């Protein structure tokens, strides 16, 4: 009897083991069907978007114009522009020739600053300071002394202290450079060469500006005197700045251990055609 009872217990145990997983699978399957059915009932049927509807949506988006930018005003379309004092002049007026050259100089300094940053020669703060002062310089040029109010002249006065600071930078760099014994060509690596470009553009900016730095007492030409003078400190700053760029270019070349290419005199060689 005991043996028979033991056998029945084993049979029942095996039976329950084989049935329970099947029942579990059936239960999970029934739950999945119920959830899928309820989801289909709750989710509304969406109609497919036709090409006509898509085209209509694209037309609607293209018809919505963006807000007008403040970068353009259209006031200069006739070839004139305004100075800081409100006076309008032709864009080929000497004042705008000077402003354009100074602005171009600042753009070249921006390129040189990136090269100096990669070279890690320590000139970034000086170049950034110069770019900021060139904005002040342009404000002074754009405010002629003979046709502007006293309040605007006070706001745009260019201090001579800026010239002194540039001179200090030149003295510091030049004292650490070997003396020049011959003419050198713009060279010495990317940082040095870009600073030489700044020097050349600065000279042109000075030439464009010097015609405006004329007072009635200094000029016997009535046409020169009538152009509206610019502060003498503006000319001094540009003149000193070109010397700074020459010293900075040499300093950058020596920092990068790049050779400065020397001028070679023509030996009279004949070019064969």
Short mmCIF file of C-alpha atoms in Angstrom, two decimals:
data_model
loop_
_atom_site.label_atom_id
_atom_site.label_comp_id
_atom_site.label_asym_id
_atom_site.label_seq_id
_atom_site.Cartn_x
_atom_site.Cartn_y
_atom_site.Cartn_z
CA UNK A 1 0.00 0.00 0.00
CA UNK A 2 2.74 2.41 0.84
CA UNK A 3 4.47 1.68 -2.46
CA UNK A 4 1.24 2.24 -4.36
CA UNK A 5 0.61 5.55 -2.57
CA UNK A 6 4.16 6.68 -3.32
CA UNK A 7 3.70 5.93 -7.03
CA UNK A 8 0.40 7.86 -7.18
CA UNK A 9 2.06 10.81 -5.48
CA UNK A 10 4.84 10.82 -8.09
CA UNK A 11 2.33 10.62 -10.94
CA UNK A 12 0.27 13.52 -9.55
CA UNK A 13 3.42 15.63 -9.00
CA UNK A 14 4.54 15.09 -12.58
CA UNK A 15 1.05 15.86 -13.82
CA UNK A 16 0.90 19.20 -12.00
CA UNK A 17 4.36 20.12 -13.20
CA UNK A 18 3.37 19.48 -16.83
CA UNK A 19 0.02 21.30 -16.62
CA UNK A 20 1.01 24.51 -14.76
CA UNK A 21 3.32 25.95 -17.49
CA UNK A 22 0.69 25.25 -20.16
CA UNK A 23 -1.97 27.00 -18.15
CA UNK A 24 0.38 29.92 -17.59
CA UNK A 25 1.01 30.23 -21.33
CA UNK A 26 -2.71 30.12 -22.05
CA UNK A 27 -3.30 32.82 -19.44
CA UNK A 28 -0.63 35.12 -20.88
CA UNK A 29 -1.96 34.57 -24.40
CA UNK A 30 -5.50 35.47 -23.36
CA UNK A 31 -4.24 38.65 -21.63
CA UNK A 32 -2.36 39.76 -24.78
CA UNK A 33 -5.40 39.26 -26.98
CA UNK A 34 -7.57 41.27 -24.60
CA UNK A 35 -5.09 44.19 -24.40
CA UNK A 36 -4.64 44.26 -28.20
CA UNK A 37 -8.40 44.27 -28.71
CA UNK A 38 -8.93 47.12 -26.25
CA UNK A 39 -6.13 49.16 -27.91
CA UNK A 40 -7.78 48.76 -31.31
CA UNK A 41 -11.08 49.89 -29.84
CA UNK A 42 -9.57 53.00 -28.15
CA UNK A 43 -7.30 54.16 -31.04
CA UNK A 44 -9.28 55.97 -33.74
CA UNK A 45 -8.57 55.00 -37.30
CA UNK A 46 -6.31 57.54 -39.07
CA UNK A 47 -6.83 58.36 -42.69
CA UNK A 48 -3.66 58.36 -44.83
CA UNK A 49 -2.32 61.79 -45.82
CA UNK A 50 -2.76 62.44 -49.51
CA UNK A 51 -0.28 64.22 -51.78
CA UNK A 52 -2.77 67.08 -52.13
CA UNK A 53 -2.81 67.61 -48.37
CA UNK A 54 0.98 67.53 -48.22
CA UNK A 55 1.27 70.11 -50.98
CA UNK A 56 -1.24 72.36 -49.21
CA UNK A 57 0.82 72.16 -46.00
CA UNK A 58 4.01 73.08 -47.87
CA UNK A 59 2.32 76.10 -49.47
CA UNK A 60 1.13 77.28 -46.08
CA UNK A 61 4.64 77.04 -44.57
CA UNK A 62 6.23 78.89 -47.51
CA UNK A 63 3.68 81.71 -47.30
CA UNK A 64 4.63 82.49 -43.68
CA UNK A 65 7.35 85.17 -44.02
CA UNK A 66 9.99 85.51 -41.26
CA UNK A 67 10.31 88.69 -39.27
CA UNK A 68 12.26 91.42 -41.10
CA UNK A 69 15.92 91.54 -40.11
CA UNK A 70 17.42 94.74 -38.75
CA UNK A 71 20.67 94.07 -40.62
CA UNK A 72 19.45 95.98 -43.67
CA UNK A 73 17.66 99.34 -43.73
CA UNK A 74 17.70 100.15 -47.48
CA UNK A 75 18.63 103.75 -46.63
CA UNK A 76 21.97 103.39 -48.40
CA UNK A 77 20.58 102.08 -51.69
CA UNK A 78 21.00 105.53 -53.26
CA UNK A 79 24.76 105.54 -52.55
CA UNK A 80 24.81 107.63 -49.38
CA UNK A 81 25.29 106.81 -45.72
CA UNK A 82 25.06 108.56 -42.36
CA UNK A 83 27.83 109.71 -40.06
CA UNK A 84 27.55 109.61 -36.29
CA UNK A 85 26.35 113.22 -36.24
CA UNK A 86 23.48 112.37 -38.61
CA UNK A 87 25.01 114.00 -41.68
CA UNK A 88 24.60 112.02 -44.90
CA UNK A 89 27.44 111.79 -47.41
CA UNK A 90 28.25 109.82 -50.53
CA UNK A 91 29.77 106.43 -49.85
CA UNK A 92 32.88 107.38 -51.79
CA UNK A 93 33.46 110.34 -49.49
CA UNK A 94 36.91 110.38 -47.91
CA UNK A 95 35.42 109.75 -44.48
CA UNK A 96 33.96 106.43 -45.62
CA UNK A 97 37.19 105.55 -47.43
CA UNK A 98 38.97 105.94 -44.11
CA UNK A 99 36.32 104.01 -42.17
CA UNK A 100 36.39 101.18 -44.69
CA UNK A 101 40.17 100.83 -44.50
CA UNK A 102 40.12 100.79 -40.69
CA UNK A 103 37.33 98.21 -40.69
CA UNK A 104 39.33 96.05 -43.10
CA UNK A 105 42.33 96.35 -40.79
CA UNK A 106 40.25 95.06 -37.88
CA UNK A 107 39.14 92.07 -39.96
CA UNK A 108 42.76 91.20 -40.79
CA UNK A 109 43.65 91.51 -37.11
CA UNK A 110 40.92 88.96 -36.38
CA UNK A 111 42.62 86.47 -38.69
CA UNK A 112 46.03 87.21 -37.19
CA UNK A 113 44.60 86.75 -33.70
CA UNK A 114 43.44 83.23 -34.58
CA UNK A 115 46.92 82.35 -35.85
CA UNK A 116 48.48 83.80 -32.71
CA UNK A 117 46.04 81.79 -30.60
CA UNK A 118 47.14 78.55 -32.25
CA UNK A 119 50.75 79.56 -31.89
CA UNK A 120 50.23 80.50 -28.21
CA UNK A 121 52.59 83.46 -28.54
CA UNK A 122 50.69 85.60 -26.01
CA UNK A 123 49.59 88.36 -28.41
CA UNK A 124 45.86 87.73 -28.21
CA UNK A 125 45.13 90.29 -25.44
CA UNK A 126 47.02 93.04 -27.30
CA UNK A 127 45.30 92.34 -30.60
CA UNK A 128 41.88 92.21 -28.96
CA UNK A 129 42.58 95.55 -27.27
CA UNK A 130 43.59 97.07 -30.62
CA UNK A 131 40.40 95.84 -32.30
CA UNK A 132 38.30 97.49 -29.60
CA UNK A 133 40.22 100.75 -29.91
CA UNK A 134 39.74 100.74 -33.68
CA UNK A 135 35.98 100.90 -33.03
CA UNK A 136 36.61 104.05 -30.98
CA UNK A 137 38.87 105.32 -33.74
CA UNK A 138 36.12 104.89 -36.33
CA UNK A 139 33.65 106.70 -34.09
CA UNK A 140 36.03 109.65 -33.98
CA UNK A 141 36.49 109.64 -37.77
CA UNK A 142 32.72 109.45 -38.25
CA UNK A 143 32.26 112.61 -36.15
CA UNK A 144 33.85 115.51 -38.10
CA UNK A 145 35.01 118.24 -35.78
CA UNK A 146 33.75 121.07 -37.96
CA UNK A 147 30.15 119.82 -38.33
CA UNK A 148 29.34 117.98 -35.10
CA UNK A 149 27.87 119.12 -31.80
CA UNK A 150 30.00 119.44 -28.69
CA UNK A 151 28.17 116.57 -26.97
CA UNK A 152 28.98 114.16 -29.79
CA UNK A 153 32.55 115.34 -29.97
CA UNK A 154 32.97 114.66 -26.26
CA UNK A 155 31.58 111.14 -26.69
CA UNK A 156 33.98 110.30 -29.54
CA UNK A 157 37.20 111.94 -28.36
CA UNK A 158 40.14 109.58 -28.91
CA UNK A 159 42.59 109.67 -26.02
CA UNK A 160 46.33 110.00 -26.61
CA UNK A 161 46.88 107.45 -23.81
CA UNK A 162 46.16 104.70 -26.32
CA UNK A 163 49.20 105.79 -28.32
CA UNK A 164 51.38 105.57 -25.22
CA UNK A 165 50.19 102.02 -24.52
CA UNK A 166 51.11 100.88 -28.03
CA UNK A 167 54.54 102.46 -27.61
CA UNK A 168 55.08 100.48 -24.42
CA UNK A 169 54.22 97.25 -26.24
CA UNK A 170 56.65 98.11 -29.04
CA UNK A 171 59.48 98.86 -26.60
CA UNK A 172 58.90 95.61 -24.75
CA UNK A 173 58.93 93.44 -27.88
CA UNK A 174 61.77 95.23 -29.64
CA UNK A 175 64.03 94.93 -26.60
CA UNK A 176 63.84 91.13 -26.87
CA UNK A 177 64.53 90.90 -30.62
CA UNK A 178 67.90 90.69 -32.35
CA UNK A 179 68.76 93.93 -34.18
CA UNK A 180 68.00 94.13 -37.88
CA UNK A 181 71.01 94.18 -40.17
CA UNK A 182 69.14 93.85 -43.48
CA UNK A 183 65.69 94.20 -44.98
CA UNK A 184 63.32 91.31 -44.31
CA UNK A 185 60.40 90.05 -46.37
CA UNK A 186 56.97 89.27 -44.90
CA UNK A 187 57.59 85.73 -43.65
CA UNK A 188 58.21 83.80 -40.44
CA UNK A 189 55.20 81.46 -40.31
CA UNK A 190 51.45 81.98 -40.40
CA UNK A 191 51.19 84.20 -37.31
CA UNK A 192 54.08 86.42 -38.41
CA UNK A 193 52.93 86.67 -42.03
CA UNK A 194 49.38 87.59 -41.03
CA UNK A 195 50.73 90.34 -38.78
CA UNK A 196 52.74 91.67 -41.73
CA UNK A 197 49.45 91.88 -43.67
CA UNK A 198 48.02 93.90 -40.77
CA UNK A 199 51.00 96.25 -41.00
CA UNK A 200 50.47 96.87 -44.71
CA UNK A 201 46.71 97.40 -44.35
CA UNK A 202 47.34 99.71 -41.40
CA UNK A 203 49.59 101.88 -43.59
CA UNK A 204 46.81 102.16 -46.15
CA UNK A 205 44.30 103.07 -43.44
CA UNK A 206 46.67 105.81 -42.33
CA UNK A 207 46.96 107.13 -45.89
CA UNK A 208 43.18 107.20 -46.23
CA UNK A 209 42.81 109.03 -42.92
CA UNK A 210 45.63 111.56 -43.05
CA UNK A 211 43.73 113.72 -45.54
CA UNK A 212 41.04 114.22 -42.90
CA UNK A 213 43.50 115.22 -40.19
CA UNK A 214 43.81 118.78 -41.44
CA UNK A 215 42.81 121.93 -39.60
CA UNK A 216 42.08 125.30 -41.18
CA UNK A 217 45.24 126.70 -39.63
CA UNK A 218 47.40 123.90 -41.07
CA UNK A 219 46.04 124.01 -44.63
CA UNK A 220 46.22 126.74 -47.23
CA UNK A 221 43.90 124.75 -49.49
CA UNK A 222 40.27 125.69 -48.93
CA UNK A 223 39.05 122.31 -50.24
CA UNK A 224 41.16 120.44 -47.66
CA UNK A 225 40.01 122.73 -44.88
CA UNK A 226 36.35 122.21 -45.76
CA UNK A 227 36.44 118.41 -45.43
CA UNK A 228 35.98 118.28 -41.70
CA UNK A 229 39.03 117.57 -39.58
CA UNK A 230 39.74 114.46 -37.52
CA UNK A 231 41.67 114.48 -34.28
CA UNK A 232 45.47 114.31 -34.68
CA UNK A 233 45.56 111.47 -32.12
CA UNK A 234 43.81 109.27 -34.67
CA UNK A 235 46.71 109.67 -37.11
CA UNK A 236 49.28 109.13 -34.39
CA UNK A 237 47.60 105.91 -33.30
CA UNK A 238 47.52 104.48 -36.82
CA UNK A 239 51.13 105.50 -37.41
CA UNK A 240 52.28 103.84 -34.21
CA UNK A 241 50.11 100.80 -34.87
CA UNK A 242 51.94 99.93 -38.08
CA UNK A 243 55.22 99.94 -36.14
CA UNK A 244 53.60 97.68 -33.57
CA UNK A 245 52.61 95.15 -36.22
CA UNK A 246 56.16 95.06 -37.56
CA UNK A 247 57.56 94.33 -34.09
CA UNK A 248 54.76 91.84 -33.41
CA UNK A 249 55.44 90.00 -36.67
CA UNK A 250 59.12 89.61 -35.81
CA UNK A 251 58.26 88.50 -32.28
CA UNK A 252 55.85 85.88 -33.62
CA UNK A 253 58.48 84.51 -36.00
CA UNK A 254 61.05 84.16 -33.23
CA UNK A 255 58.50 82.56 -30.92
CA UNK A 256 57.67 79.94 -33.55
CA UNK A 257 61.35 79.44 -34.42
CA UNK A 258 60.57 80.34 -38.01
CA UNK A 259 63.26 82.04 -40.13
CA UNK A 260 62.75 85.61 -41.34
CA UNK A 261 63.47 85.66 -45.06
CA UNK A 262 65.99 88.38 -45.95
CA UNK A 263 65.84 90.61 -48.99
CA UNK A 264 68.26 89.55 -51.73
CA UNK A 265 69.61 92.12 -54.14
CA UNK A 266 69.13 91.49 -57.84
CA UNK A 267 72.35 90.18 -59.38
CA UNK A 268 71.41 91.25 -62.87
CA UNK A 269 70.46 87.84 -64.20
CA UNK A 270 68.97 87.84 -67.67
CA UNK A 271 65.54 86.27 -68.04
CA UNK A 272 65.44 83.97 -71.06
CA UNK A 273 62.29 84.50 -73.10
#
